[in-house]
Amino acid sequence: MTFVVTEPCIRCKYTDCVTVCPMECFKEGPNFLVIDPDECIDCSMCVAECPVGAIVGDREIAPEQAHFIELNRQLSRHPDWQRLRHSKAPLPDHAHWATAKDKLSELVYPERKAS
């Protein structure tokens, strides 16, 4: 099983998970993190560290979040998304977005710019 970063991470980008990852498999985009599925060793150490519950196993993911499996795979390979090896402050408005729902339209990635 591989772990996947899902919608709750969008516009929060807490990085507590990064510090416990023994494989350094997190990649960072403008307002979201992803896990490289080819590098994840399924240790689950990152799951408990996420304050918004954004990290789940790919076999345990809710059906409405299943598209994040492929999204993590795609974005982890994009050259603009670089490996994150250390913790950093969350995004400035993280507190507002931490409880927001339906944030997929807020995700900034190479094909879609911020609105």
mmCIF file of N, CA and C in Angstrom, residues 1-4 56-61 69:
data_model
loop_
_atom_site.group_PDB
_atom_site.id
_atom_site.type_symbol
_atom_site.label_atom_id
_atom_site.label_comp_id
_atom_site.label_asym_id
_atom_site.label_seq_id
_atom_site.Cartn_x
_atom_site.Cartn_y
_atom_site.Cartn_z
ATOM 1 N N MET A 1 0.831 -1.176 0.000
ATOM 2 C CA MET A 1 0.000 0.000 0.000
ATOM 3 C C MET A 1 0.878 1.242 0.000
ATOM 4 N N THR A 2 0.460 2.238 -0.744
ATOM 5 C CA THR A 2 1.130 3.523 -0.794
ATOM 6 C C THR A 2 0.229 4.557 -0.126
ATOM 7 N N PHE A 3 0.827 5.555 0.455
ATOM 8 C CA PHE A 3 0.041 6.623 1.070
ATOM 9 C C PHE A 3 -0.118 7.775 0.093
ATOM 10 N N VAL A 4 -1.246 8.479 0.245
ATOM 11 C CA VAL A 4 -1.670 9.500 -0.711
ATOM 12 C C VAL A 4 -2.067 10.762 0.058
ATOM 13 N N VAL A 56 -3.807 9.326 3.539
ATOM 14 C CA VAL A 56 -4.494 8.045 3.708
ATOM 15 C C VAL A 56 -3.848 6.993 2.814
ATOM 16 N N GLY A 57 -4.088 5.753 3.147
ATOM 17 C CA GLY A 57 -3.596 4.650 2.330
ATOM 18 C C GLY A 57 -4.380 4.552 1.036
ATOM 19 N N ASP A 58 -3.722 4.158 -0.030
ATOM 20 C CA ASP A 58 -4.404 4.089 -1.335
ATOM 21 C C ASP A 58 -5.492 3.027 -1.371
ATOM 22 N N ARG A 59 -5.462 2.064 -0.460
ATOM 23 C CA ARG A 59 -6.524 1.045 -0.407
ATOM 24 C C ARG A 59 -7.635 1.429 0.564
ATOM 25 N N GLU A 60 -7.437 2.509 1.286
ATOM 26 C CA GLU A 60 -8.408 2.965 2.281
ATOM 27 C C GLU A 60 -9.048 4.302 1.907
ATOM 28 N N ILE A 61 -8.689 4.809 0.759
ATOM 29 C CA ILE A 61 -9.138 6.133 0.362
ATOM 30 C C ILE A 61 -10.641 6.135 0.054
ATOM 31 N N ILE A 69 -5.080 9.581 -5.989
ATOM 32 C CA ILE A 69 -4.039 8.573 -6.195
ATOM 33 C C ILE A 69 -3.262 8.919 -7.464
#
